[in-house]
Every structure is written in C-alpha cells, then in structure tokens.
C-alpha cells in the first residue's frame, strides 16, 4: 500500500507532539505545558480537573504549590495558542479545564474516524474505498504515540488503544487484498512487517493465508514452520489458535474454528455469590429442542461491575458451552454504539464464515447467524447494550446456545428469561474485594474503621473500590486512614477515584451524556439536594420545562436514580453517593439563572406542602401563624406528622438551598413552617440551625416581619434548652420589631414567651406583667387558644407562690376556654395543671390528659404528665409503678434535650421513699 499525502490537523500526537500553525509546525515550549496539552488531546472530549492534571504532572509526589503551578502552565499554554493565532481555546471550569477543539483538529480523532469509515466501507463491500481510507488513516502516524514525551498514565490507555487499532487496520488492509485477489501486494506488505516484528502471530497468520490463496502452498507451510520455530525459540510457546487455524486451512482441514473471545477473568473475583449461582443454574440448564434459548440480562448503575460479573460467570460456564464463547462489545454508552449489522459481521467471521460469504443486509446476516448457533452450544456475551433494539438481532433463535446481556438501562422488549439487577456490593462483599486488592499490612484491626470509611466513600461500588485499592497500592506510604481522609470531602472525591485508565467520573459521564434534556437537567440538580431520599415529584420540579420523555422514568430506566418507598408506600427516589457527587459537579457548570429558576420551582412546592402540613398539625404550635403559600400544594399532605417525619431532612436542605440561591422569602417561610414539627419532636438543634440560616436571608432582604418571626421562634428553642440569656435577647428583639410593625399576634406570642422565661428564672412579678399583656392582646385578637395557654401560664405562677385558690381559677378558666374553642391540646394541658390543685380529682384529670396527648403524638407534654403521675404513685407507696412512669418520662426528656425536666426527674428517682 503506498502512502498518501494528507492535510495534517492542527494538533498531532501520533508521533512527536506537534502543533500545526499558519507559519508551520511548532513545538510547544516547556515540558509541563507539553504534558498538559498531551493529556487534553489524549481525551479531547473530556474536562480534566486540577487534581487529574496534578497527578499527570507529578505522578509520585506533587509539590505544595501544585494547584498554582498548574494554573501557571495553563497560562503559558494559552499564551502559546494566542501567539500563533490559533482559534482553539482552553476554557476554565470549576477546578477543571477543557480544550475546545473539533475532532478534525486532532490527528488522533481523525485517525479513529477514518478507521471507523474504513471498516464501514469494507462491510459494505467497497474494497477500493476501504483501502484508500486505511491508507489515509495510517499516513497520520509519524512514529510512536507522543514519541517525545515519557510514558504517562494520562495517555497510556489511549496510546495502547490507538496503536492496537493501527495494527488492526494494517491487518485489515492485508485481509482485503487477500479477499480481492491481490495476494502479491498482501504478501509484500506482510513480509515487510514481519521484518520489523518477527513474533507477530497475526502477521504470520495472514502471510500463510495469502501464500495459500496465491497457490504457493509449500511456501505457506514453510512460513508456518518458521513462525513456530521463532515463537518456540524466543518465547518458549506454541502457535496460538489463529496460527493453527491458518495451518488447518492450508491442509484442508474443516474443523470449526475455536471461539475463545472472553476477556480475562478477574484473578480474585469476589462477591455476587447469589447472582453467580442464579446465572449459572439458569444458563446451564438443558433446554428442550425448539425452545427459546436462555437470555440473562445484567442491568444496573455505572460502576456496579456488570461486565465483570458477566465475564466471570461466562468463564465458569466453559464446560457447558464446548463450542465456544462469543464476546461482542456493543459500546452502547459510547459516542458510536456498534451497529448490529457490523456486530453480526464480526460474529459470523468468528464463527468461520469467510468475508465474501457474509450477506449484505441485516436480516440476512441475522438469519445466517441464528443458523450457525442453532446446532452449537455457544455462550454469547453482549456487553454494554444501548437498548433492546441493538441486542435483539444478536440473539439465537432456538438451540442450545445462551446469552448474557449487560446494559446500563432496562432492556424493555428483550425476551429475557432471567433479569438480574447489579447494584452496590454488601458491606461484607465490599470488604472482601478491597482486602483482595490491597496488602496485608492494610488489614490490621487499627485500620478496620478507616477501611469502612473508604468503602462508604466508594458507595460500595466495585469500580470505585478497585480504583481506591489501586491508589493505595500505588502509594506505599499511604494507609487506609490516609485514603479515607482523601476521600472524605465530597467535592474532591471523584478527583481521587481515578487510576490509570480507570476513572469513576468518566464511567458516570457515559450514562449522563446520553440523557435527553429534561432528564439531564433533573439529574444534575438532584445532586444539590443532599443524601436523603426524595419524593418522586422532585425530578419533574427540577427538570427544564421542555417537551421530552418523563425525566423520572428516564432516570429510573438508566439506573441513575434508585426507587424507594416510605412507610406509607409513597414513591421516593435516591441518588447513589458517587452519582450525587457527579450530579452536583454538572449542576455547578450551569448558568446561575437557570439553576436558580429550577430551585425556585422546587421550593415553591416545598413551601406549599410545608405550610399545609403546619396548618394541619395535631398539636397547635404556639407561634406566629403563617399566611398560606402563594399556590396550593400539588397533592394532599395526608398525615402531617408522618409527612414531617419523612421530609424534615429535605426541609433543612431546602432552607440551605433557598439561602444559597438568594430566594430569601422561601428560606424564612419554610424554616418557620417547619418549627411546629421541630417543637413537637424536640429537634432543637435542627430548629436552631434552620432558623439561624434563614435569618441571614431576612437580613439580606430587609424583611423585618420574617426576621421577627424567626427570632421569636429561636427564643422559644433557647428557652426549651435552658439557654436563658440568648432566649431573653431573642424575645426582646422580636417584641421590638412586632411592636414597631403593630402586629398584635406577634406581640402576644412574644410577650408570652418572655413571661415563661421570667417564670422559670424566678422573676414572678415580671412574668405576670408579660402574661397579662399577652392575655389582653390575645383577647383583642379573638384568639381563644392563645388566651387559654396564657391563662395556664398565669395559673402556674400563682401555684409557684402557693396560692392554690388563684391558681385553680386560672386553670379552670383555661380549661373552659379550651373546650369552648375545641382545642384538645390546650384542654389536656389545662387538665394536667388543674390536677395539681384538685387532689380529689387528680387521677381522673391526669389519665384524661395523658390519653389526649398520647393520641395527638405530643411525646414531650405527655412525658410531663407521666412525671406528675409517677410522683403521685411514688409518694402514695406504689413505688414500682411510680419508678416505671418516671423512668419512661426521663427517657423522653433526655432524648428531647429537655435538661431541666430530666434533672428534676433524676432528683425524684434519687429521693424516692424507702
């Protein structure tokens, strides 16, 4: 084949690194900029993080100033591109860089495109066009891949792939010459190639066949003998299957060719025992003639080890499929999924069908393929199928063969007889895998906790665990503790999970980049929402409002989100931890306005649901009531307490999101609407955290009303936790704002809080002043529930002063008022208080109060009632019953963080009568 002149692209890596400029070829100045450009060109469609570039430049020990140095070298590279008037630009992404370059600008990409076109021409039967395209592809090579740079993990894998493809193209050219009768040209090329690589079995195979096709059988046998002698002398091995098959052809043998296409099995494959057993049993079961062959599908998220499981299982089934194992890589997640017709041509070739005998059409190829499998026991592994349509033509029709198909999506429509979902490993399996890949020194008891942390950061995904183990082995001074520390920060976790050509980020990107726009936008924004499970509606709320398939359905089909259910079987979803890290990275590349608009749609729904839940709580919150949300909730909340139990973690995230995106009204209203739940459940830390976060939003927006509401609520949380100084400051601040705004209910609620503070600090006179002020305001506003609660508070002060008559009056009027307005919670509280001053009716009042509070789910107030009953039992001689009630109450108060109540109960238990 004679070389052809080709217009070279701008960037050239197939040889020394050269940049073609308007003024001629120019080398890149400086080894570091050269290395960065080489890394960017080796993967031209990828964004490289600063961490990845640091590993590329300093693979052993990066300097402390590595990040700064990377930026300096990037700047030098940009200066070089600008100086030579090149239009390509290096774009900066968050902690990463991307070279904006067309495929036609990089000789590596041009080479791969030409290689694809050459094979397409040959499959279409156009030999001249195939040979011409091969010549143009091979002419791009000027030497070894990046010949002037030392080997580097950043391009080792691509160099090996490109070099192997170059050799395969040369072999294809030889094969085309043989099939088209131009054997003399093929023989000349092959002898020249063997002169430089005398141990290349593929070249010897083709030379033997070419000589035989040219009628030179004696020379063909001599060539086989020469090849065998060289292999035995130099390598100590016998000729492989291809050379033996060539000899069989020369000698006229017609045995079926050996088919051993499986990739190498993992040397220490661990875990998946149940899956392996199910697959082995299913695929090895004898079939009745004319029944469909077994088809097992392995589906699941990226990095879960579907291919490894398929290959391992296929190796275990060798004895059941004596006629061979076909392995067909469909590249369904790649840029160019394999066409079924092309895959069938390759499969038929492996089955012994010569090139001219392979039909042209897909239907004819599939029919011939099924005929070859109908009477033979062959296991077919179809790896990385894009969908059922791509895999279906490669299935046998009948007979004893079997198929394993792997895919990142559900293969709807495929005649599956066994469906296996491959997900994360169990803790035991993950530990076993990590242990098998690391040194014994890393398995000591003192490192066990750190190993667990590493596996947790890897999400128990085999790919991530394999990479983590490789990094640990590659750095002899590291321990599992060091690795756990490096993986601890989510923002940089994916940077750490790459080793050589294994890269978790790249694996995840393969699934993401094929998503339609609605699903892609929903997925990346779901990464903003933290580690909890999410209601299913969040995907649609976050998706771009454009036409397209349902985003949630697409994400479920591609295993990018996992379906779960809550206690009421409501549909929910969650993102695997590493997928969430990747999704957040993608969200951070969006235009801020788009991201904020999506978050706004989400928070609109959260606000509507939270406001509705707060309004329906079984226990009324003694706070400032909120106005209804601008839009009604999209669906009923149902049981509000159960709803809060499920969603409160998401509501905390919602407040953070609102503040981060400048949605200030959402921030404080969602925080305030969640306070009733935090109050009832005693979640004071979450209450304080959300309100302090939301306060920054009210300060930024100047929303004084929202600021007053949050500050009053914070005062109440402080009071519950005996933090009296901050409680007083919060109540005073809120009261001043509500007074300035002339907000009656706000003033009343805040004055009542101040009264409670004064009472517990022993300032009874000041407490009465505050409570009577609140009572007048509640009465003016017509708030019977608020007035009932204040009356009880006034009664407690009189009780503390041993004025039982006055206390009885206030407790009784509170009970009457609570019954009149239908407030069961206030009624129960009034009964509890009244029991302290009516000993003859105390047991009945306390039992009734406890029944109401237990029914409402108010564990806190119910604990106070149990404490009172326990005290009465204790001092009337029923020691066991009294202790039991007090211990129950103590357990609740400790869990809720009510230190004062817990202290009083503990004292009672210490002082019980003998």
PDB file of C-alpha atoms in Angstrom, residues 97 284 459 487 497 578 652 841:
ATOM      1  CA  UNK A  97     -10.052  22.787  32.239  1.00  0.00           C
ATOM      2  CA  UNK A 284     -26.575 -24.293  32.202  1.00  0.00           C
ATOM      3  CA  UNK A 459     -20.537   3.751  47.845  1.00  0.00           C
ATOM      4  CA  UNK A 487     -11.994  10.587  50.034  1.00  0.00           C
ATOM      5  CA  UNK A 497     -11.230   7.993  42.306  1.00  0.00           C
ATOM      6  CA  UNK A 578     -20.998   8.962  43.859  1.00  0.00           C
ATOM      7  CA  UNK A 652     -33.411  21.566  56.208  1.00  0.00           C
ATOM      8  CA  UNK A 841     -59.965  14.666  91.010  1.00  0.00           C
TER       9      UNK A 841
END
